[in-house]
mmCIF file of C-alpha atoms and ligand atoms in Angstrom:
data_model
loop_
_atom_site.group_PDB
_atom_site.id
_atom_site.type_symbol
_atom_site.label_atom_id
_atom_site.label_comp_id
_atom_site.label_asym_id
_atom_site.label_seq_id
_atom_site.Cartn_x
_atom_site.Cartn_y
_atom_site.Cartn_z
ATOM 1 C CA MET A 805 -45.407 -5.235 26.035
ATOM 2 C CA ASN A 806 -45.225 -3.456 22.720
ATOM 3 C CA PRO A 807 -42.176 -1.188 22.528
ATOM 4 C CA ILE A 808 -42.681 2.496 23.276
ATOM 5 C CA LEU A 809 -41.586 3.469 20.004
ATOM 6 C CA GLU A 810 -41.558 1.661 16.697
ATOM 7 C CA VAL A 811 -40.084 2.882 13.814
ATOM 8 C CA GLU A 812 -40.760 0.704 10.663
ATOM 9 C CA LYS A 813 -38.957 1.468 6.982
ATOM 10 C CA VAL A 814 -39.633 4.818 7.330
ATOM 11 C CA GLY A 815 -38.303 7.431 4.719
ATOM 12 C CA ARG A 816 -38.401 10.917 3.922
ATOM 13 C CA ARG A 817 -37.304 12.826 0.426
ATOM 14 C CA PHE A 818 -37.512 16.291 -0.766
ATOM 15 C CA GLU A 819 -38.386 16.925 -4.474
ATOM 16 C CA SER A 820 -37.420 20.110 -6.180
ATOM 17 C CA PRO A 821 -37.951 20.835 -9.928
ATOM 18 C CA GLY A 822 -35.399 19.898 -12.091
ATOM 19 C CA LEU A 823 -33.257 17.936 -9.133
ATOM 20 C CA ASN A 824 -32.506 14.553 -8.228
ATOM 21 C CA PRO A 825 -34.768 13.943 -5.086
ATOM 22 C CA LEU A 826 -33.118 14.770 -1.888
ATOM 23 C CA ILE A 827 -33.371 11.121 0.022
ATOM 24 C CA ALA A 828 -32.409 12.279 3.518
ATOM 25 C CA VAL A 829 -34.126 9.357 5.818
ATOM 26 C CA ASP A 830 -34.136 6.299 3.553
ATOM 27 C CA GLY A 831 -35.682 2.711 4.875
ATOM 28 C CA VAL A 832 -34.925 3.123 9.009
ATOM 29 C CA SER A 833 -36.356 0.622 11.221
ATOM 30 C CA PHE A 834 -36.123 0.611 14.959
ATOM 31 C CA LYS A 835 -37.606 -0.291 18.316
ATOM 32 C CA LEU A 836 -37.470 1.513 21.351
ATOM 33 C CA ALA A 837 -38.363 -0.705 24.431
ATOM 34 C CA SER A 838 -39.614 0.888 27.824
ATOM 35 C CA GLY A 839 -37.110 2.617 29.662
ATOM 36 C CA GLU A 840 -34.543 2.554 27.023
ATOM 37 C CA THR A 841 -32.162 4.956 25.200
ATOM 38 C CA LEU A 842 -31.384 4.842 21.961
ATOM 39 C CA GLY A 843 -28.524 6.972 20.699
ATOM 40 C CA ILE A 844 -28.605 8.138 16.607
ATOM 41 C CA VAL A 845 -24.947 9.470 15.617
ATOM 42 C CA GLY A 846 -23.558 10.447 12.277
ATOM 43 C CA GLU A 847 -22.148 13.572 10.734
ATOM 44 C CA SER A 848 -24.205 16.886 9.496
ATOM 45 C CA GLY A 849 -26.653 15.558 6.808
ATOM 46 C CA CYS A 850 -26.911 11.993 8.051
ATOM 47 C CA GLY A 851 -30.635 12.664 8.534
ATOM 48 C CA LYS A 852 -30.875 12.109 12.208
ATOM 49 C CA SER A 853 -32.676 15.115 12.885
ATOM 50 C CA THR A 854 -35.382 14.656 9.865
ATOM 51 C CA LEU A 855 -35.682 11.389 11.638
ATOM 52 C CA ALA A 856 -36.237 12.900 15.050
ATOM 53 C CA ARG A 857 -38.816 15.695 13.305
ATOM 54 C CA MET A 858 -40.940 12.689 11.793
ATOM 55 C CA VAL A 859 -41.202 10.420 15.422
ATOM 56 C CA LEU A 860 -42.352 14.102 16.598
ATOM 57 C CA LYS A 861 -44.737 14.383 13.750
ATOM 58 C CA LEU A 862 -43.576 17.772 13.321
ATOM 59 C CA LEU A 863 -42.833 16.302 9.438
ATOM 60 C CA ALA A 864 -44.472 13.728 7.531
ATOM 61 C CA VAL A 865 -42.818 10.439 6.411
ATOM 62 C CA SER A 866 -42.782 9.737 2.912
ATOM 63 C CA ALA A 867 -42.763 6.206 3.262
ATOM 64 C CA GLY A 868 -42.989 3.836 6.481
ATOM 65 C CA ARG A 869 -45.070 3.452 9.613
ATOM 66 C CA ILE A 870 -44.351 5.125 13.032
ATOM 67 C CA ARG A 871 -45.857 3.141 16.344
ATOM 68 C CA LEU A 872 -46.106 5.029 19.468
ATOM 69 C CA ASP A 873 -46.746 2.932 22.036
ATOM 70 C CA GLY A 874 -48.347 0.431 19.713
ATOM 71 C CA ALA A 875 -50.707 3.148 18.279
ATOM 72 C CA ASP A 876 -50.181 3.778 14.354
ATOM 73 C CA ILE A 877 -49.415 7.600 14.589
ATOM 74 C CA THR A 878 -48.046 7.903 11.178
ATOM 75 C CA ASP A 879 -51.171 9.525 9.152
ATOM 76 C CA LEU A 880 -53.191 10.354 12.567
ATOM 77 C CA PRO A 881 -54.742 13.831 11.834
ATOM 78 C CA GLU A 882 -53.422 16.600 14.377
ATOM 79 C CA ALA A 883 -56.960 16.973 16.303
ATOM 80 C CA GLN A 884 -56.256 13.053 16.630
ATOM 81 C CA MET A 885 -52.430 13.611 17.916
ATOM 82 C CA ARG A 886 -53.066 15.725 20.281
ATOM 83 C CA PRO A 887 -53.985 13.952 23.045
ATOM 84 C CA LEU A 888 -51.233 11.812 22.278
ATOM 85 C CA ARG A 889 -48.495 14.468 22.345
ATOM 86 C CA ARG A 890 -48.454 14.330 26.190
ATOM 87 C CA GLY A 891 -46.994 11.250 25.493
ATOM 88 C CA ILE A 892 -43.938 12.271 23.340
ATOM 89 C CA GLN A 893 -41.868 15.352 24.356
ATOM 90 C CA ALA A 894 -38.798 17.082 22.838
ATOM 91 C CA VAL A 895 -35.606 18.798 23.847
ATOM 92 C CA PHE A 896 -34.055 20.795 21.243
ATOM 93 C CA GLN A 897 -30.373 22.302 20.773
ATOM 94 C CA ASP A 898 -31.309 25.942 21.265
ATOM 95 C CA PRO A 899 -33.352 26.261 24.250
ATOM 96 C CA MET A 900 -33.694 29.790 23.787
ATOM 97 C CA SER A 901 -35.416 29.628 20.366
ATOM 98 C CA SER A 902 -37.414 26.935 21.550
ATOM 99 C CA LEU A 903 -38.986 28.626 25.114
ATOM 100 C CA ASN A 904 -41.540 31.246 23.699
ATOM 101 C CA PRO A 905 -39.273 34.510 25.326
ATOM 102 C CA ARG A 906 -42.819 36.427 26.140
ATOM 103 C CA MET A 907 -44.311 33.966 28.781
ATOM 104 C CA ARG A 908 -42.668 33.388 31.911
ATOM 105 C CA VAL A 909 -41.552 29.968 32.868
ATOM 106 C CA ARG A 910 -44.248 29.176 34.599
ATOM 107 C CA ASP A 911 -46.235 29.100 31.606
ATOM 108 C CA ILE A 912 -43.777 27.465 29.246
ATOM 109 C CA VAL A 913 -43.433 24.572 31.512
ATOM 110 C CA ALA A 914 -47.259 24.354 32.306
ATOM 111 C CA GLU A 915 -47.787 24.381 28.787
ATOM 112 C CA PRO A 916 -47.968 20.569 27.476
ATOM 113 C CA MET A 917 -49.882 19.895 30.537
ATOM 114 C CA ARG A 918 -52.549 22.944 29.756
ATOM 115 C CA ALA A 919 -52.761 20.957 26.156
ATOM 116 C CA ALA A 920 -53.512 18.075 27.824
ATOM 117 C CA GLY A 921 -56.380 19.318 29.615
ATOM 118 C CA ILE A 922 -54.594 18.952 33.241
ATOM 119 C CA ASP A 923 -56.342 21.324 35.607
ATOM 120 C CA ALA A 924 -54.884 24.300 37.424
ATOM 121 C CA ALA A 925 -53.946 23.586 40.206
ATOM 122 C CA THR A 926 -51.939 20.174 39.387
ATOM 123 C CA ARG A 927 -50.648 22.044 36.659
ATOM 124 C CA GLU A 928 -48.981 24.623 39.214
ATOM 125 C CA ALA A 929 -47.803 21.964 41.672
ATOM 126 C CA ARG A 930 -46.520 20.070 38.748
ATOM 127 C CA VAL A 931 -44.339 23.472 37.828
ATOM 128 C CA ARG A 932 -42.858 23.932 41.327
ATOM 129 C CA GLU A 933 -41.958 20.162 41.514
ATOM 130 C CA MET A 934 -40.255 20.303 38.007
ATOM 131 C CA LEU A 935 -38.547 23.270 38.795
ATOM 132 C CA SER A 936 -36.835 21.862 41.941
ATOM 133 C CA ILE A 937 -35.998 18.598 40.215
ATOM 134 C CA VAL A 938 -34.378 20.259 37.361
ATOM 135 C CA GLY A 939 -32.194 22.310 40.122
ATOM 136 C CA LEU A 940 -33.674 25.724 39.358
ATOM 137 C CA PRO A 941 -35.308 28.533 42.559
ATOM 138 C CA ALA A 942 -38.732 28.325 43.294
ATOM 139 C CA ASP A 943 -39.044 31.829 41.959
ATOM 140 C CA ALA A 944 -37.790 31.081 38.590
ATOM 141 C CA ALA A 945 -41.557 30.311 37.568
ATOM 142 C CA GLU A 946 -42.148 34.194 37.798
ATOM 143 C CA ARG A 947 -39.389 35.212 35.255
ATOM 144 C CA TYR A 948 -38.884 34.937 31.714
ATOM 145 C CA PRO A 949 -36.062 33.308 29.368
ATOM 146 C CA HIS A 950 -33.882 35.832 28.676
ATOM 147 C CA ALA A 951 -32.725 36.242 32.630
ATOM 148 C CA PHE A 952 -31.161 32.679 32.560
ATOM 149 C CA SER A 953 -28.353 31.045 31.305
ATOM 150 C CA GLY A 954 -28.055 28.756 28.171
ATOM 151 C CA GLY A 955 -27.717 25.800 30.859
ATOM 152 C CA GLN A 956 -30.660 26.868 32.993
ATOM 153 C CA ARG A 957 -32.606 27.472 29.812
ATOM 154 C CA GLN A 958 -32.103 23.814 29.035
ATOM 155 C CA ARG A 959 -33.022 22.793 32.522
ATOM 156 C CA ILE A 960 -36.404 24.862 31.834
ATOM 157 C CA ALA A 961 -36.602 23.101 28.343
ATOM 158 C CA ILE A 962 -36.222 19.536 30.349
ATOM 159 C CA ALA A 963 -38.688 20.667 33.125
ATOM 160 C CA ARG A 964 -41.279 21.400 30.251
ATOM 161 C CA ALA A 965 -40.468 17.995 28.419
ATOM 162 C CA LEU A 966 -41.084 15.949 31.890
ATOM 163 C CA ALA A 967 -43.812 18.072 33.090
ATOM 164 C CA SER A 968 -46.586 16.073 31.381
ATOM 165 C CA SER A 969 -45.043 12.920 32.523
ATOM 166 C CA PRO A 970 -44.366 11.597 28.700
ATOM 167 C CA LYS A 971 -43.503 7.578 27.952
ATOM 168 C CA LEU A 972 -40.953 9.128 25.199
ATOM 169 C CA VAL A 973 -38.532 12.053 25.357
ATOM 170 C CA VAL A 974 -36.747 13.128 22.020
ATOM 171 C CA CYS A 975 -33.808 15.035 22.534
ATOM 172 C CA ASP A 976 -32.175 16.087 19.395
ATOM 173 C CA GLU A 977 -28.787 17.654 19.871
ATOM 174 C CA ALA A 978 -30.034 18.636 23.535
ATOM 175 C CA THR A 979 -26.579 19.539 24.887
ATOM 176 C CA SER A 980 -24.641 20.506 21.864
ATOM 177 C CA ALA A 981 -25.328 24.487 21.900
ATOM 178 C CA LEU A 982 -23.591 24.168 25.845
ATOM 179 C CA ASP A 983 -20.216 24.939 27.467
ATOM 180 C CA VAL A 984 -18.477 21.566 28.365
ATOM 181 C CA SER A 985 -19.039 21.905 31.674
ATOM 182 C CA VAL A 986 -22.551 22.556 31.539
ATOM 183 C CA GLN A 987 -23.281 19.816 29.080
ATOM 184 C CA ALA A 988 -21.597 17.409 31.538
ATOM 185 C CA GLN A 989 -24.722 18.889 34.123
ATOM 186 C CA VAL A 990 -27.327 18.680 31.824
ATOM 187 C CA LEU A 991 -26.457 14.800 30.739
ATOM 188 C CA ASN A 992 -25.999 13.998 34.311
ATOM 189 C CA LEU A 993 -29.543 15.614 35.036
ATOM 190 C CA LEU A 994 -30.936 13.724 31.982
ATOM 191 C CA GLY A 995 -29.356 9.991 33.295
ATOM 192 C CA GLU A 996 -31.035 10.830 36.567
ATOM 193 C CA LEU A 997 -34.602 12.051 34.927
ATOM 194 C CA ARG A 998 -34.308 8.761 32.852
ATOM 195 C CA THR A 999 -33.665 6.629 35.786
ATOM 196 C CA ARG A 1000 -36.186 7.916 38.597
ATOM 197 C CA TYR A 1001 -39.129 8.429 35.724
ATOM 198 C CA GLY A 1002 -38.663 5.130 33.623
ATOM 199 C CA LEU A 1003 -38.075 7.033 30.383
ATOM 200 C CA SER A 1004 -37.551 6.442 27.173
ATOM 201 C CA MET A 1005 -35.341 8.397 25.029
ATOM 202 C CA LEU A 1006 -33.951 9.020 21.485
ATOM 203 C CA PHE A 1007 -30.996 11.066 22.038
ATOM 204 C CA ILE A 1008 -29.699 12.275 18.764
ATOM 205 C CA SER A 1009 -26.337 13.837 18.728
ATOM 206 C CA HIS A 1010 -23.306 14.241 16.900
ATOM 207 C CA ASN A 1011 -21.417 13.944 19.971
ATOM 208 C CA LEU A 1012 -19.946 10.346 20.454
ATOM 209 C CA GLY A 1013 -19.087 10.875 23.969
ATOM 210 C CA ALA A 1014 -22.215 12.094 25.272
ATOM 211 C CA VAL A 1015 -24.088 9.313 23.046
ATOM 212 C CA ARG A 1016 -21.865 6.657 24.990
ATOM 213 C CA TYR A 1017 -22.404 8.226 28.216
ATOM 214 C CA ILE A 1018 -26.517 8.303 27.872
ATOM 215 C CA ALA A 1019 -27.564 5.637 25.641
ATOM 216 C CA ASP A 1020 -28.155 1.513 26.203
ATOM 217 C CA ARG A 1021 -27.922 0.913 22.135
ATOM 218 C CA VAL A 1022 -26.603 3.523 19.466
ATOM 219 C CA ALA A 1023 -27.550 3.636 15.930
ATOM 220 C CA ILE A 1024 -25.192 4.889 13.236
ATOM 221 C CA MET A 1025 -26.589 7.041 10.508
ATOM 222 C CA TYR A 1026 -25.124 7.460 7.156
ATOM 223 C CA LEU A 1027 -26.546 9.352 3.974
ATOM 224 C CA GLY A 1028 -30.145 8.638 5.502
ATOM 225 C CA ARG A 1029 -29.728 4.881 6.489
ATOM 226 C CA ILE A 1030 -28.666 3.079 9.776
ATOM 227 C CA VAL A 1031 -25.275 1.195 8.846
ATOM 228 C CA GLU A 1032 -24.863 0.029 12.465
ATOM 229 C CA ILE A 1033 -27.099 -0.600 15.229
ATOM 230 C CA GLY A 1034 -26.890 -2.223 18.396
ATOM 231 C CA PRO A 1035 -25.656 -2.328 22.347
ATOM 232 C CA VAL A 1036 -23.198 1.164 22.942
ATOM 233 C CA GLY A 1037 -20.632 -1.137 24.635
ATOM 234 C CA ALA A 1038 -20.167 -3.429 21.946
ATOM 235 C CA ILE A 1039 -20.381 -1.112 19.231
ATOM 236 C CA PHE A 1040 -17.659 1.336 20.983
ATOM 237 C CA ASP A 1041 -15.563 -1.278 22.053
ATOM 238 C CA LYS A 1042 -15.595 -3.233 18.665
ATOM 239 C CA PRO A 1043 -17.019 -1.248 15.746
ATOM 240 C CA ALA A 1044 -17.960 -3.713 12.995
ATOM 241 C CA HIS A 1045 -19.005 -0.879 10.174
ATOM 242 C CA PRO A 1046 -15.788 0.764 8.471
ATOM 243 C CA TYR A 1047 -17.566 3.955 9.125
ATOM 244 C CA THR A 1048 -18.289 3.233 12.661
ATOM 245 C CA GLU A 1049 -14.999 2.568 13.032
ATOM 246 C CA ALA A 1050 -13.669 5.775 11.378
ATOM 247 C CA LEU A 1051 -16.269 7.787 13.399
ATOM 248 C CA ILE A 1052 -14.948 6.140 16.739
ATOM 249 C CA ALA A 1053 -11.175 6.607 16.024
ATOM 250 C CA ALA A 1054 -11.664 10.342 15.077
ATOM 251 C CA VAL A 1055 -12.528 10.697 18.395
ATOM 252 C CA PRO A 1056 -10.359 8.051 20.354
ATOM 253 C CA GLU A 1057 -11.111 9.141 23.916
ATOM 254 C CA PRO A 1058 -14.888 9.663 23.840
ATOM 255 C CA ASP A 1059 -15.606 13.247 25.618
ATOM 256 C CA PRO A 1060 -18.401 15.208 25.565
ATOM 257 C CA ASP A 1061 -16.174 18.144 24.379
ATOM 258 C CA LEU A 1062 -15.247 16.448 21.262
ATOM 259 C CA PRO A 1063 -17.630 16.561 18.273
ATOM 260 C CA ILE A 1064 -17.138 14.387 15.133
ATOM 261 C CA PRO A 1065 -14.608 16.004 12.898
ATOM 262 C CA GLU A 1066 -15.983 17.808 10.224
ATOM 263 C CA ALA A 1067 -13.270 16.344 7.232
ATOM 264 C CA LEU A 1068 -13.699 12.874 8.647
ATOM 265 C CA LEU A 1069 -12.366 10.554 5.594
ATOM 266 C CA GLY A 1070 -12.916 13.661 3.088
ATOM 267 C CA GLU A 1071 -16.322 14.934 1.906
ATOM 268 C CA ILE A 1072 -19.650 13.720 2.751
ATOM 269 C CA PRO A 1073 -21.306 12.917 -0.577
ATOM 270 C CA ASN A 1074 -24.623 15.107 -1.487
ATOM 271 C CA ALA A 1075 -27.320 13.330 -0.459
ATOM 272 C CA ARG A 1076 -29.409 14.179 -4.154
ATOM 273 C CA GLU A 1077 -26.723 11.966 -5.874
ATOM 274 C CA ARG A 1078 -25.983 9.068 -3.415
ATOM 275 C CA PRO A 1079 -23.276 6.539 -4.617
ATOM 276 C CA ILE A 1080 -24.024 3.546 -6.593
ATOM 277 C CA GLY A 1081 -23.674 0.287 -4.433
ATOM 278 C CA CYS A 1082 -22.319 0.807 -0.875
ATOM 279 C CA HIS A 1083 -23.026 4.482 -0.190
ATOM 280 C CA PHE A 1084 -19.872 4.788 2.065
ATOM 281 C CA HIS A 1085 -17.676 3.120 -0.652
ATOM 282 C CA PRO A 1086 -16.219 6.416 -2.019
ATOM 283 C CA ARG A 1087 -14.565 7.226 1.536
ATOM 284 C CA CYS A 1088 -14.269 3.770 2.554
ATOM 285 C CA PRO A 1089 -10.828 2.770 3.145
ATOM 286 C CA LYS A 1090 -11.644 -1.468 2.740
ATOM 287 C CA ALA A 1091 -13.960 -0.708 -0.439
ATOM 288 C CA GLN A 1092 -13.640 -3.296 -3.212
ATOM 289 C CA ASP A 1093 -14.997 -4.466 -5.990
ATOM 290 C CA ARG A 1094 -18.096 -5.506 -4.866
ATOM 291 C CA CYS A 1095 -18.821 -2.752 -3.110
ATOM 292 C CA ARG A 1096 -19.017 -0.611 -6.091
ATOM 293 C CA VAL A 1097 -21.881 -2.375 -7.406
ATOM 294 C CA GLU A 1098 -23.737 -4.074 -4.760
ATOM 295 C CA ASP A 1099 -25.495 -2.087 -2.128
ATOM 296 C CA PRO A 1100 -24.939 -4.129 1.397
ATOM 297 C CA ALA A 1101 -28.233 -5.225 3.361
ATOM 298 C CA LEU A 1102 -28.331 -4.407 6.820
ATOM 299 C CA VAL A 1103 -28.224 -7.977 8.775
ATOM 300 C CA ALA A 1104 -27.715 -8.934 12.161
ATOM 301 C CA GLY A 1105 -24.282 -9.887 13.786
ATOM 302 C CA ASN A 1106 -23.492 -12.067 16.485
ATOM 303 C CA ASP A 1107 -23.699 -9.967 19.654
ATOM 304 C CA GLY A 1108 -27.262 -8.157 18.933
ATOM 305 C CA ARG A 1109 -26.037 -5.543 16.216
ATOM 306 C CA GLN A 1110 -27.048 -5.137 12.855
ATOM 307 C CA ILE A 1111 -24.418 -4.000 9.995
ATOM 308 C CA ARG A 1112 -24.763 -2.780 6.803
ATOM 309 C CA CYS A 1113 -21.685 -4.175 5.126
ATOM 310 C CA HIS A 1114 -20.235 -7.124 2.967
ATOM 311 C CA PHE A 1115 -16.956 -6.738 4.639
ATOM 312 C CA PRO A 1116 -17.727 -6.266 8.052
ATOM 313 C CA ASN A 1117 -14.523 -6.128 11.109
HETATM 314 FE FE1 LIG B 1461 -16.929 -0.234 2.770
HETATM 315 FE FE2 LIG B 1461 -17.980 -2.196 1.299
HETATM 316 FE FE3 LIG B 1461 -18.567 -2.178 3.739
HETATM 317 FE FE4 LIG B 1461 -19.273 -0.366 2.002
HETATM 318 S S1 LIG B 1461 -19.317 -2.756 1.958
HETATM 319 S S2 LIG B 1461 -18.594 -0.330 4.197
HETATM 320 S S3 LIG B 1461 -17.511 0.020 0.957
HETATM 321 S S4 LIG B 1461 -16.205 -2.494 3.228
#
């Protein structure tokens, strides 16, 4: 069976005259199986949201291929992509900016179905069903986004994302702007819906607790690259890469209320001037001479993970 999503050596660079290119994403590869959730974590600027935008085809890749359910969508023109968009939906951090304030909730939730050519009666029934499933009253359909709290607006965004029965949902910091108790409710809702519909999810977050709760596997990104990827339990219990270890040590009790500290191990280097050798060496407590000259490859470990480090734990 094809993976739902296949990301192969995907890269994205941003050029500015007179400056080194900013390498936001560099050679990222992973596969996402049907019903699987992959968490992607890392500090601000690690490339996780750029990666999400490329998967959603909101941003072109500079290199590599992206396949959705076996179909190569990398260079697909928008007209040919439109029918496939039904199969890939997104939930973003700020529901207020992703929901059109001048549209009623009914039309917001129905919009992806309309774009997919679903008839009006089916859309209407589906809007009612989805509002009920995400825990909103039926009369929510007649109101506008500003009439709801942040958590309720995120429920509207989830109803909209799931209304067209997608195969893949990309959640980009979907719970990060919410109060702690509301975050937990929205995470629980996403978990329930994933099980109910057999959804595959890319769950992008700087919040380790949320990723540990929701994901089957986790990819740790640093300066545009995956430095460790594997099963959530194995990686959180026994991180092999010094960067993963530092992230987890900084948040000893994974808790949705605790984001990655800003000042972890000093400043993150400029993505236009990535260090030679292992990009993590200036911040790595275990760096040795080899690390300053030789860039480590991502290699398989012994428990289903891959690690980019010359001296893993
Ligand atoms: Fe640290 Fe060296 Fe491993 Fe890089 S290769 S993470 S510098 S030990």
